[in-house]
PDB file of C-alpha atoms in Angstrom:
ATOM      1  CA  UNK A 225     -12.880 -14.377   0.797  1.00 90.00           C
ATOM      2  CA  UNK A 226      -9.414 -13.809   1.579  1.00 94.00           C
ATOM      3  CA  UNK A 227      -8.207 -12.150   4.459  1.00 97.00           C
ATOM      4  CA  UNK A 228      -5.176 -11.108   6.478  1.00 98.00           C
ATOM      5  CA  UNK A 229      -4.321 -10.355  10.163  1.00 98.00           C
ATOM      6  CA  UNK A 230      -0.716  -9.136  11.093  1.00 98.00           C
ATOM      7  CA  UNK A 231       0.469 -10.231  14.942  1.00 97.00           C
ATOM      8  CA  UNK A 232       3.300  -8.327  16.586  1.00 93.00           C
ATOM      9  CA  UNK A 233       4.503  -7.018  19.678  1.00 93.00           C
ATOM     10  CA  UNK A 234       3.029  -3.796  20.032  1.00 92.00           C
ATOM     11  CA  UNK A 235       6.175  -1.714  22.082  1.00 96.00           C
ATOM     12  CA  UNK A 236       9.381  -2.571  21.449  1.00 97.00           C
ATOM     13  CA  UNK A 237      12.676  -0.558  22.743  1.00 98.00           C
ATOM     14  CA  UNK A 238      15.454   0.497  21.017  1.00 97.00           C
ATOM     15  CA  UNK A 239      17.922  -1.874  19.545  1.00 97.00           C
ATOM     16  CA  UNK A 240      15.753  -4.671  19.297  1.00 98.00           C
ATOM     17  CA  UNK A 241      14.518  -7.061  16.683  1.00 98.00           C
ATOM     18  CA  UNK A 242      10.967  -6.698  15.113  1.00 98.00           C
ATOM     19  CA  UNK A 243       8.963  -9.780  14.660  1.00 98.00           C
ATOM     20  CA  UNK A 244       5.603  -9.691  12.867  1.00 98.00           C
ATOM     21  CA  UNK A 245       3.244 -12.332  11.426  1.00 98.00           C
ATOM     22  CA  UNK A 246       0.635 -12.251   9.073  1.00 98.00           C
ATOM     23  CA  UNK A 247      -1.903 -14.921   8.706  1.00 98.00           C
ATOM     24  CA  UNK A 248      -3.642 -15.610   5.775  1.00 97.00           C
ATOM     25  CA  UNK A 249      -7.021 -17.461   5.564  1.00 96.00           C
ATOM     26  CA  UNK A 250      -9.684 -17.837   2.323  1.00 94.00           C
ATOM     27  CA  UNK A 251      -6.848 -18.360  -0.001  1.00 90.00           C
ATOM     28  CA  UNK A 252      -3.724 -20.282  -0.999  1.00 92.00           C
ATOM     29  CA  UNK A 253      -0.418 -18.758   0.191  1.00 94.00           C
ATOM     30  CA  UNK A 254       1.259 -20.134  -2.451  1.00 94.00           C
ATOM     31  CA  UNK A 255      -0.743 -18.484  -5.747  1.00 92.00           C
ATOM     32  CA  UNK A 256       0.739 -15.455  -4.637  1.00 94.00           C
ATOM     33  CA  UNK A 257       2.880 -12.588  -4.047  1.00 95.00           C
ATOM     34  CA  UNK A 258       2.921 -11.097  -0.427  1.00 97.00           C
ATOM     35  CA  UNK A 259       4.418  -7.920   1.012  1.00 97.00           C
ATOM     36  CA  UNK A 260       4.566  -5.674   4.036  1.00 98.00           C
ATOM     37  CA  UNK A 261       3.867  -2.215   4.204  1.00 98.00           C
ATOM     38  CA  UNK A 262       4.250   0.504   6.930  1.00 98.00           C
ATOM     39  CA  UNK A 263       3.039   4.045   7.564  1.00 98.00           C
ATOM     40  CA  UNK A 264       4.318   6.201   9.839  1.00 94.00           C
ATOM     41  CA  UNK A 265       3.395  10.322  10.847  1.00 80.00           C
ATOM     42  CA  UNK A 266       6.784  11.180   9.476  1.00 74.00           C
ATOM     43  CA  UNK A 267       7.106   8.904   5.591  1.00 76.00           C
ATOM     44  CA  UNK A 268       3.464   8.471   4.871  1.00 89.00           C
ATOM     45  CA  UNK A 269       3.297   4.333   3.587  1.00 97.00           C
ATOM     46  CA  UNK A 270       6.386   2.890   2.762  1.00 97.00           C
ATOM     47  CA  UNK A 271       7.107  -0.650   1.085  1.00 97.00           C
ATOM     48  CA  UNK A 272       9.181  -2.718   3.195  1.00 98.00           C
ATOM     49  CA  UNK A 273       9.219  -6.034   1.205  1.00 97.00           C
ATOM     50  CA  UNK A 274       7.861  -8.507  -0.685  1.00 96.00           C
ATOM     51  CA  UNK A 275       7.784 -12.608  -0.932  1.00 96.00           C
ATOM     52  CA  UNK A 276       6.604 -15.722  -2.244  1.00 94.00           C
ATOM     53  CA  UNK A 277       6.061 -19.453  -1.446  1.00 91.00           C
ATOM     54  CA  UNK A 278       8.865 -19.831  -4.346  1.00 92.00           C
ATOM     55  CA  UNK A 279      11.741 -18.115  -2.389  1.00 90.00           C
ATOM     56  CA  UNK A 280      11.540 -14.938  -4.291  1.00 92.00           C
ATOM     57  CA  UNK A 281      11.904 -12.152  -2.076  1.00 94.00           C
ATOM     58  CA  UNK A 282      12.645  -8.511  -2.809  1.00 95.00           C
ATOM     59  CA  UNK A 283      13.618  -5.908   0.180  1.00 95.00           C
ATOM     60  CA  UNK A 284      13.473  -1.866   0.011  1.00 95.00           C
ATOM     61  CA  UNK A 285      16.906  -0.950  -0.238  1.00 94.00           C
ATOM     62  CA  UNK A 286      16.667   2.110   2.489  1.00 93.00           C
ATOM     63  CA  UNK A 287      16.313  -0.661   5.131  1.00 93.00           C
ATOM     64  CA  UNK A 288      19.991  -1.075   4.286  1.00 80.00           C
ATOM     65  CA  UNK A 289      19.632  -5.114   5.175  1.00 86.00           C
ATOM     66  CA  UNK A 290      17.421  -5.229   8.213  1.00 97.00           C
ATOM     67  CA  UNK A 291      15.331  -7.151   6.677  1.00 97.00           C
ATOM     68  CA  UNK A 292      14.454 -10.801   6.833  1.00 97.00           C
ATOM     69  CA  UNK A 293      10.769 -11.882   5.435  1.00 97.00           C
ATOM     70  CA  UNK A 294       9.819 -15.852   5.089  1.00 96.00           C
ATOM     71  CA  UNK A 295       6.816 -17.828   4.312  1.00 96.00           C
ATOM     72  CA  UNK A 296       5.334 -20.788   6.330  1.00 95.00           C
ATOM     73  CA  UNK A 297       2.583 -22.441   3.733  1.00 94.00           C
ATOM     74  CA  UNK A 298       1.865 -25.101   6.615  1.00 95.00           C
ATOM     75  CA  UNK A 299       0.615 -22.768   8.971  1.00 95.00           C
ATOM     76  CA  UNK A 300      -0.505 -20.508   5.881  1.00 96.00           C
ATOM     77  CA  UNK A 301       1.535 -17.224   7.394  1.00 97.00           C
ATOM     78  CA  UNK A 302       4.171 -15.058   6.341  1.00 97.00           C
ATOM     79  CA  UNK A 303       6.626 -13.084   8.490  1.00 98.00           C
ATOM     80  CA  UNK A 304       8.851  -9.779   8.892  1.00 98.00           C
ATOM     81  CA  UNK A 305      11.510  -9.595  10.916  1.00 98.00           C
ATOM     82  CA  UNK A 306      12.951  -6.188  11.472  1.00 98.00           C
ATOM     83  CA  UNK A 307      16.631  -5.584  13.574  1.00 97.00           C
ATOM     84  CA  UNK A 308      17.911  -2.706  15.233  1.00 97.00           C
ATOM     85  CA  UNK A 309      14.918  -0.486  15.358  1.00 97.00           C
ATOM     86  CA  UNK A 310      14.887   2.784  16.589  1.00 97.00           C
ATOM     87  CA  UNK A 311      11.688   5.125  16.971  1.00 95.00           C
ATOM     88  CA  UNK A 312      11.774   6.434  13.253  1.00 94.00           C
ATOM     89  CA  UNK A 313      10.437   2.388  12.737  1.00 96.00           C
ATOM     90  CA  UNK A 314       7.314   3.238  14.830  1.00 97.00           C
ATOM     91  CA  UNK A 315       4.570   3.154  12.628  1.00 97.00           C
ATOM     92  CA  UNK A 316       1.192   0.895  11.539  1.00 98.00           C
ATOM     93  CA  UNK A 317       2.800  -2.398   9.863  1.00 98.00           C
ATOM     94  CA  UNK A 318       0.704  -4.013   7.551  1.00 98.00           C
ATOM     95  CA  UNK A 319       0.810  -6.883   5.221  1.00 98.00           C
ATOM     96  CA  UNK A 320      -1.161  -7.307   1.929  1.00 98.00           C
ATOM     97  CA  UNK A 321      -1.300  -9.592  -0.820  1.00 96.00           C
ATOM     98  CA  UNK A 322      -0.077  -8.515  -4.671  1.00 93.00           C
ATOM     99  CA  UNK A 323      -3.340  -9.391  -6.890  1.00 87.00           C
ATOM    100  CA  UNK A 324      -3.245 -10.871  -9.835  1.00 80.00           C
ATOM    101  CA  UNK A 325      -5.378  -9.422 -12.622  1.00 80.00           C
ATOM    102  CA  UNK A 326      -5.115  -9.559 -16.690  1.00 78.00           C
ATOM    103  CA  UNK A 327      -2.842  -6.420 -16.471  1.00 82.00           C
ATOM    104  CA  UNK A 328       1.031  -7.146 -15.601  1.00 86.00           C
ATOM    105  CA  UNK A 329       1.178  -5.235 -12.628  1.00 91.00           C
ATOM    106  CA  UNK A 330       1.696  -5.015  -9.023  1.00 91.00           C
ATOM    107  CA  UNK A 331      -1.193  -3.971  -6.979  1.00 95.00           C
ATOM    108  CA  UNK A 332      -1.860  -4.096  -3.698  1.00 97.00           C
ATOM    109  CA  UNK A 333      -5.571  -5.523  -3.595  1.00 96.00           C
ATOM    110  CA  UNK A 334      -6.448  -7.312   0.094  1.00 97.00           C
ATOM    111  CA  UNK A 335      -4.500  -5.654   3.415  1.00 98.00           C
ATOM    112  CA  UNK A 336      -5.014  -6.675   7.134  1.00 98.00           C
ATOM    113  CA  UNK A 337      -6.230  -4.161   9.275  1.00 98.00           C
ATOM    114  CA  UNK A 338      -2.544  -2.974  10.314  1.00 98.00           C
ATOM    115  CA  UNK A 339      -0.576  -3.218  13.846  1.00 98.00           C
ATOM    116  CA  UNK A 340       0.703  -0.517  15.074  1.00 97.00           C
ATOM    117  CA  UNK A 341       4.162  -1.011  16.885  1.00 97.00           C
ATOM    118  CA  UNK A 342       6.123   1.570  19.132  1.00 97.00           C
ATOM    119  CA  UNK A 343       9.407   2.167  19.833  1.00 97.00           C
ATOM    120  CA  UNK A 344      10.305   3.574  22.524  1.00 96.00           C
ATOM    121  CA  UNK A 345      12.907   3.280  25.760  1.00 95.00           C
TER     122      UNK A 345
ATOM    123  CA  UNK B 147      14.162   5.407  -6.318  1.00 91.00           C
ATOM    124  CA  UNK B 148      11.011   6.726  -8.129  1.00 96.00           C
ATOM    125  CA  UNK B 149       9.763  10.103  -6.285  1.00 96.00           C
ATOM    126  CA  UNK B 150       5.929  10.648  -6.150  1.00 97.00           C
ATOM    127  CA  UNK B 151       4.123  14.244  -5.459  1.00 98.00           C
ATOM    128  CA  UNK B 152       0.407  14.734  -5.000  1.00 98.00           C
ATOM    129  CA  UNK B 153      -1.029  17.718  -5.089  1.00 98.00           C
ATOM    130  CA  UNK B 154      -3.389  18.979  -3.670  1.00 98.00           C
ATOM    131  CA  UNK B 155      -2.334  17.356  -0.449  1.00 97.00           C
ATOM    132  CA  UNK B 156      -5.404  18.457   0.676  1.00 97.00           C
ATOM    133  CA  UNK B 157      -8.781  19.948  -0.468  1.00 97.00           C
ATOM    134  CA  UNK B 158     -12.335  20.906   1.007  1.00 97.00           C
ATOM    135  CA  UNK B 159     -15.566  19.782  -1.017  1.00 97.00           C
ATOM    136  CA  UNK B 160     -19.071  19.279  -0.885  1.00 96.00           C
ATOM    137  CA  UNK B 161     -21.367  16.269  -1.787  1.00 96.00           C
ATOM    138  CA  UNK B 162     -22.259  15.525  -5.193  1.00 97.00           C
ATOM    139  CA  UNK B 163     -18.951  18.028  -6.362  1.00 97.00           C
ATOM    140  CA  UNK B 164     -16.114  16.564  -9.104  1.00 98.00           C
ATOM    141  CA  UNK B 165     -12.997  16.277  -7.467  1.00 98.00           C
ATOM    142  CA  UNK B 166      -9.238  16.000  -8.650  1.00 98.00           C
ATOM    143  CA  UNK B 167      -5.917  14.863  -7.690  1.00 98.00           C
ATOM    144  CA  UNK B 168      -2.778  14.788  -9.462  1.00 98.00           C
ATOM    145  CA  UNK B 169      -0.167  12.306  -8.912  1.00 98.00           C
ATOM    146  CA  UNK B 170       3.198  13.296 -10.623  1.00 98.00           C
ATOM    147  CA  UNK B 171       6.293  10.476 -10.916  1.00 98.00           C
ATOM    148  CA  UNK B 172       9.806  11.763 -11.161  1.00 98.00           C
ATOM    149  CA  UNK B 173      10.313   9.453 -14.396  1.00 98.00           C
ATOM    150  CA  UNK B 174       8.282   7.889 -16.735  1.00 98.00           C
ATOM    151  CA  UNK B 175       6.416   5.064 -15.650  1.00 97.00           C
ATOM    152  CA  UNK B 176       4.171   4.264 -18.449  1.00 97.00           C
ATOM    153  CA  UNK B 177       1.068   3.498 -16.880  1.00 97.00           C
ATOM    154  CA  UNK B 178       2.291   1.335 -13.851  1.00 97.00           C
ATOM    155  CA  UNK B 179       0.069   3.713 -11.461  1.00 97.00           C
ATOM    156  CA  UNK B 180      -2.511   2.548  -8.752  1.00 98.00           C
ATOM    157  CA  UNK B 181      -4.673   4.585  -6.932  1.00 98.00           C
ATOM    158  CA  UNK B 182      -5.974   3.823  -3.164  1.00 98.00           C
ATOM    159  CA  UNK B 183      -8.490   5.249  -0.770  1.00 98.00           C
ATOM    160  CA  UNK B 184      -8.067   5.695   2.869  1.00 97.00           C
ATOM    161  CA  UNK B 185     -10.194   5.687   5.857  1.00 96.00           C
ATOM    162  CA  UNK B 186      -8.991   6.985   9.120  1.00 94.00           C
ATOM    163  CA  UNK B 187      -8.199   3.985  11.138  1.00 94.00           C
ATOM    164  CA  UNK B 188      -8.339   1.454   8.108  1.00 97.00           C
ATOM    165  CA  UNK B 189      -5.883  -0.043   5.359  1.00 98.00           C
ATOM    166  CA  UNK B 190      -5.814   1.473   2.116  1.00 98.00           C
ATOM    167  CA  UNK B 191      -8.463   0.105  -0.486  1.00 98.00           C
ATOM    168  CA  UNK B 192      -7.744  -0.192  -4.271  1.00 98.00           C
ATOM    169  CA  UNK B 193      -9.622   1.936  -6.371  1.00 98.00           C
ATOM    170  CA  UNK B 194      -7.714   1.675  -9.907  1.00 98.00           C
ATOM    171  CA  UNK B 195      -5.295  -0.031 -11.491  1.00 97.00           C
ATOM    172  CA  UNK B 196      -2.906   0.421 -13.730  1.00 97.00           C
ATOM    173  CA  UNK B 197      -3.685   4.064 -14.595  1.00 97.00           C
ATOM    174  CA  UNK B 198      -7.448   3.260 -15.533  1.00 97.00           C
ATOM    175  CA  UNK B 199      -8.950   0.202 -14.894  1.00 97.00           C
ATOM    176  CA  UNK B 200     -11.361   0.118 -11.951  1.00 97.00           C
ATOM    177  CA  UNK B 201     -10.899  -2.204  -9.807  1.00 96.00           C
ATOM    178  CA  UNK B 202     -13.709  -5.078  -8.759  1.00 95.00           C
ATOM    179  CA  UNK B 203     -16.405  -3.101  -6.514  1.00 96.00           C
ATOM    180  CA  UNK B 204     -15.483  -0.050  -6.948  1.00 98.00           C
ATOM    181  CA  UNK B 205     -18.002   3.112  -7.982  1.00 98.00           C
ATOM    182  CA  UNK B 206     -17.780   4.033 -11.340  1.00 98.00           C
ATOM    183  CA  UNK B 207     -17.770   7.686 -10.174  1.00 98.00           C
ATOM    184  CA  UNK B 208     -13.927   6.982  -9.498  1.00 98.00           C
ATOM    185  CA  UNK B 209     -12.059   7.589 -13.059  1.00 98.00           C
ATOM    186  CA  UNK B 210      -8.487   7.394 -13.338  1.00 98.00           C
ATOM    187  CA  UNK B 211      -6.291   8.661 -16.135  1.00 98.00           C
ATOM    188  CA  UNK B 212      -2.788   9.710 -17.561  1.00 98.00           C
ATOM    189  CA  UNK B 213       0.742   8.239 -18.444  1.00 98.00           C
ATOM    190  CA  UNK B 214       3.761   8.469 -18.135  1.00 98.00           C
ATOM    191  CA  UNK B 215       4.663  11.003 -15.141  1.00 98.00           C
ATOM    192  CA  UNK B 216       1.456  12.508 -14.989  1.00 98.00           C
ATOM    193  CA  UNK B 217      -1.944  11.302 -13.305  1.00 98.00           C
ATOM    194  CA  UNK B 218      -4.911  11.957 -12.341  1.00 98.00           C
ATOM    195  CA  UNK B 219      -7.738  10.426 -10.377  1.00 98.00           C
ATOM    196  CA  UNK B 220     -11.544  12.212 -11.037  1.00 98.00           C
ATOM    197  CA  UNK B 221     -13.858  11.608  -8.926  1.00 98.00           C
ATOM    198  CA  UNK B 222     -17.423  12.732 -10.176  1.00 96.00           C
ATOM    199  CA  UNK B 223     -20.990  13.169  -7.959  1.00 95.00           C
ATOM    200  CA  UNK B 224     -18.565  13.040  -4.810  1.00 97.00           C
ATOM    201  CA  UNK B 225     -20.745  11.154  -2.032  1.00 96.00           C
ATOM    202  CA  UNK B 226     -20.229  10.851   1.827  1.00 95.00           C
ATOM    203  CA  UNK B 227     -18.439   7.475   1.731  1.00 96.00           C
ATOM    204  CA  UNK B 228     -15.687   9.229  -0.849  1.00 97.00           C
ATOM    205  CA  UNK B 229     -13.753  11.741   2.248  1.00 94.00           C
ATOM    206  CA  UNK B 230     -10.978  10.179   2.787  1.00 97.00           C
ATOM    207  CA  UNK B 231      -7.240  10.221   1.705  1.00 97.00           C
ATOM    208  CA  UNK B 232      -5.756   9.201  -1.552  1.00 98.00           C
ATOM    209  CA  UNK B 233      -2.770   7.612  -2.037  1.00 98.00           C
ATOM    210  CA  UNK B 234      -0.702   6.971  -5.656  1.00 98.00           C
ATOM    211  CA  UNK B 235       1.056   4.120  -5.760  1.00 98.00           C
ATOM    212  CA  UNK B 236       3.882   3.068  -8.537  1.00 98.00           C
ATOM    213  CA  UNK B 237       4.800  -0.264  -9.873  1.00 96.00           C
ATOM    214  CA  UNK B 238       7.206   0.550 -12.209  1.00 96.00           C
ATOM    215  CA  UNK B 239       9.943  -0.029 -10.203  1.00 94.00           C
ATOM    216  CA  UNK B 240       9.593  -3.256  -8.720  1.00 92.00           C
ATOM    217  CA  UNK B 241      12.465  -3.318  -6.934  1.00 92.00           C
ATOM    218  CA  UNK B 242      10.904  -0.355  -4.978  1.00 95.00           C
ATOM    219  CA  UNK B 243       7.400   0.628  -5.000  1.00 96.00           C
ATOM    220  CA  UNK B 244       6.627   3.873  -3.699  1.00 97.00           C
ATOM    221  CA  UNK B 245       3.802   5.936  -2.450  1.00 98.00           C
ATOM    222  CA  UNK B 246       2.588   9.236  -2.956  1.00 98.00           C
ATOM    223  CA  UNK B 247       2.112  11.329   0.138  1.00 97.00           C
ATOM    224  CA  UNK B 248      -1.391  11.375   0.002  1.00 97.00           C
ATOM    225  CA  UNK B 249      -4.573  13.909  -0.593  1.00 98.00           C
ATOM    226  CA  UNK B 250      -6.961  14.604   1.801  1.00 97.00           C
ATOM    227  CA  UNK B 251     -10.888  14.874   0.741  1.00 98.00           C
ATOM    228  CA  UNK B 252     -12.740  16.740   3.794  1.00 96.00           C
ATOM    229  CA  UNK B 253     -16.274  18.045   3.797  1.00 90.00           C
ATOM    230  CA  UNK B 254     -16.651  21.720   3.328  1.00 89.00           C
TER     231      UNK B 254
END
C-alpha cells in the first residue's frame, strides 16, 4: 500500500526559500504523476504543482515562478522548493500522487498526512 | 483559470438524512469533476471521480452526478463517519486544477 510523508521545516521567516520533501514508499515513483497541494485559512486547497520521473513538470501560474519541484527515484522522493515566501504561503503543504484509473483524468487518490509550515518574522 | 463555487458552504443534518452539494464551474468542463471528503486534521479522501464513478472503498451511499458546469454530490442514509467537508475538484484544466471552497456537513 502506497504511502506518502512530506518533511519540511515547520517556521520559516520572511524572504526565505521553502524546501519540502515527500517520500514515497509501497509504490514505484516512476509509474506516476506527483503533485503538491496546500491549504491555507485564507484560499482553501490550492494546487501548487505537479511532476514526473520523465521531467514533465507543470507549475500554477499564480506562483508567478517560485517554483522549483524535482524527483529523486533513488531515494524514491520528490521535492518543492518554494522562494521568497511571505505569511500568505503559511498553510498545510501536502503532496499526493495523480491515480491512474480507466477514465483519462487527473485525480488526486493517495495524500500524506500534510505539514504545516509558518511564516512568520 | 477555472473558478469553482459550492454551495451550501455549509449545512446542519441528522443521521440517516440525504444530503446535497452543488459544485458549479465557471466554464464547461465536461465531466472532469472529482469530489473529496475531509476530516478535521486529515488530507482529503477521494470519493468520486470523474463526475460519477465511485472510487475503490468508498460507500455506495455517496452518488455523484452532472456535467458540464453543474454538479452535484448526494449523499443518501447520511451516517456518523460522513460530517465532514467536501471539496470539488476540476481536471479540466490541467494546467491548473482548482478547488472548490468546500461544504461543511455538521450534526444537527
Amino acid at each position: 500500500q502506497v504511502q506518502l510523508q512530506e518533511s519540511g521545516p515547520g517556521l520559516m521567516k520572511p524572504s526565505e526559500t521553502l524546501s519540502l520533501t515527500c517520500a514515497v514508499s509501497g509504490d514505484s515513483i516512476s509509474d506516476y504523476y506527483w503533485s503538491w497541494i496546500r491549504q491555507s485559512p485564507g484560499k482553501g486547497l490550492e494546487w501548487i504543482a505537479y511532476l514526473h520521473s520523465t521531467g514533465s513538470t507543470k507549475h500554477n501560474p499564480s506562483l508567478e515562478g517560485r517554483v522549483t519541484v524535482s524527483v529523486d527515484t533513488s531515494r524514491h522522493q520528490f521535492s518543492l522548493n518554494l522562494t521568497s515566501v511571505t505569511a500568505a504561503d503559511t498553510a498545510v503543504y501536502y503532496c499526493a500522487r495523480h491515480g491512474a484509473t480507466t477514465v483519462d483524468i487527473d485525480l488526486f487518490d493517495v495524500w500524506g498526512p500534510g505539514t504545516l509550515v509558518t511564516v512568520s518574522s | 483559470d477555472i473558478q469553482m463555487t459550492q454551495s451550501p458552504s455549509s449545512l446542519s443534518a441528522s443521521v440517516g438524512d440525504r444530503v446535497t452539494i452543488s459544485c458549479r464551474t465557471s466554464q464547461s468542463i465536461s465531466s472532469y469533476l472529482n469530489w473529496y471528503q475531509q476530516q478535521p486534521g486529515k488530507p482529503p479522501k477521494l470519493l468520486i471521480y470523474a463526475a460519477s464513478r465511485l472510487h475503490s472503498g468508498v460507500p455506495s451511499r455517496f452518488t455523484g452526478s452532472g456535467s458540464g458546469t453543474a454538479f452535484t454530490l448526494t449523499i443518501s442514509n447520511l451516517q456518523p463517519e460522513d460530517f465532514a467537508t467536501y471539496y470539488c475538484q476540476q481536471s479540466w484544466d490541467t494546467l491548473q486544477f482548482t478547488f472548490g471552497p468546500g461544504t461543511k456537513v455538521e450534526i444537527k
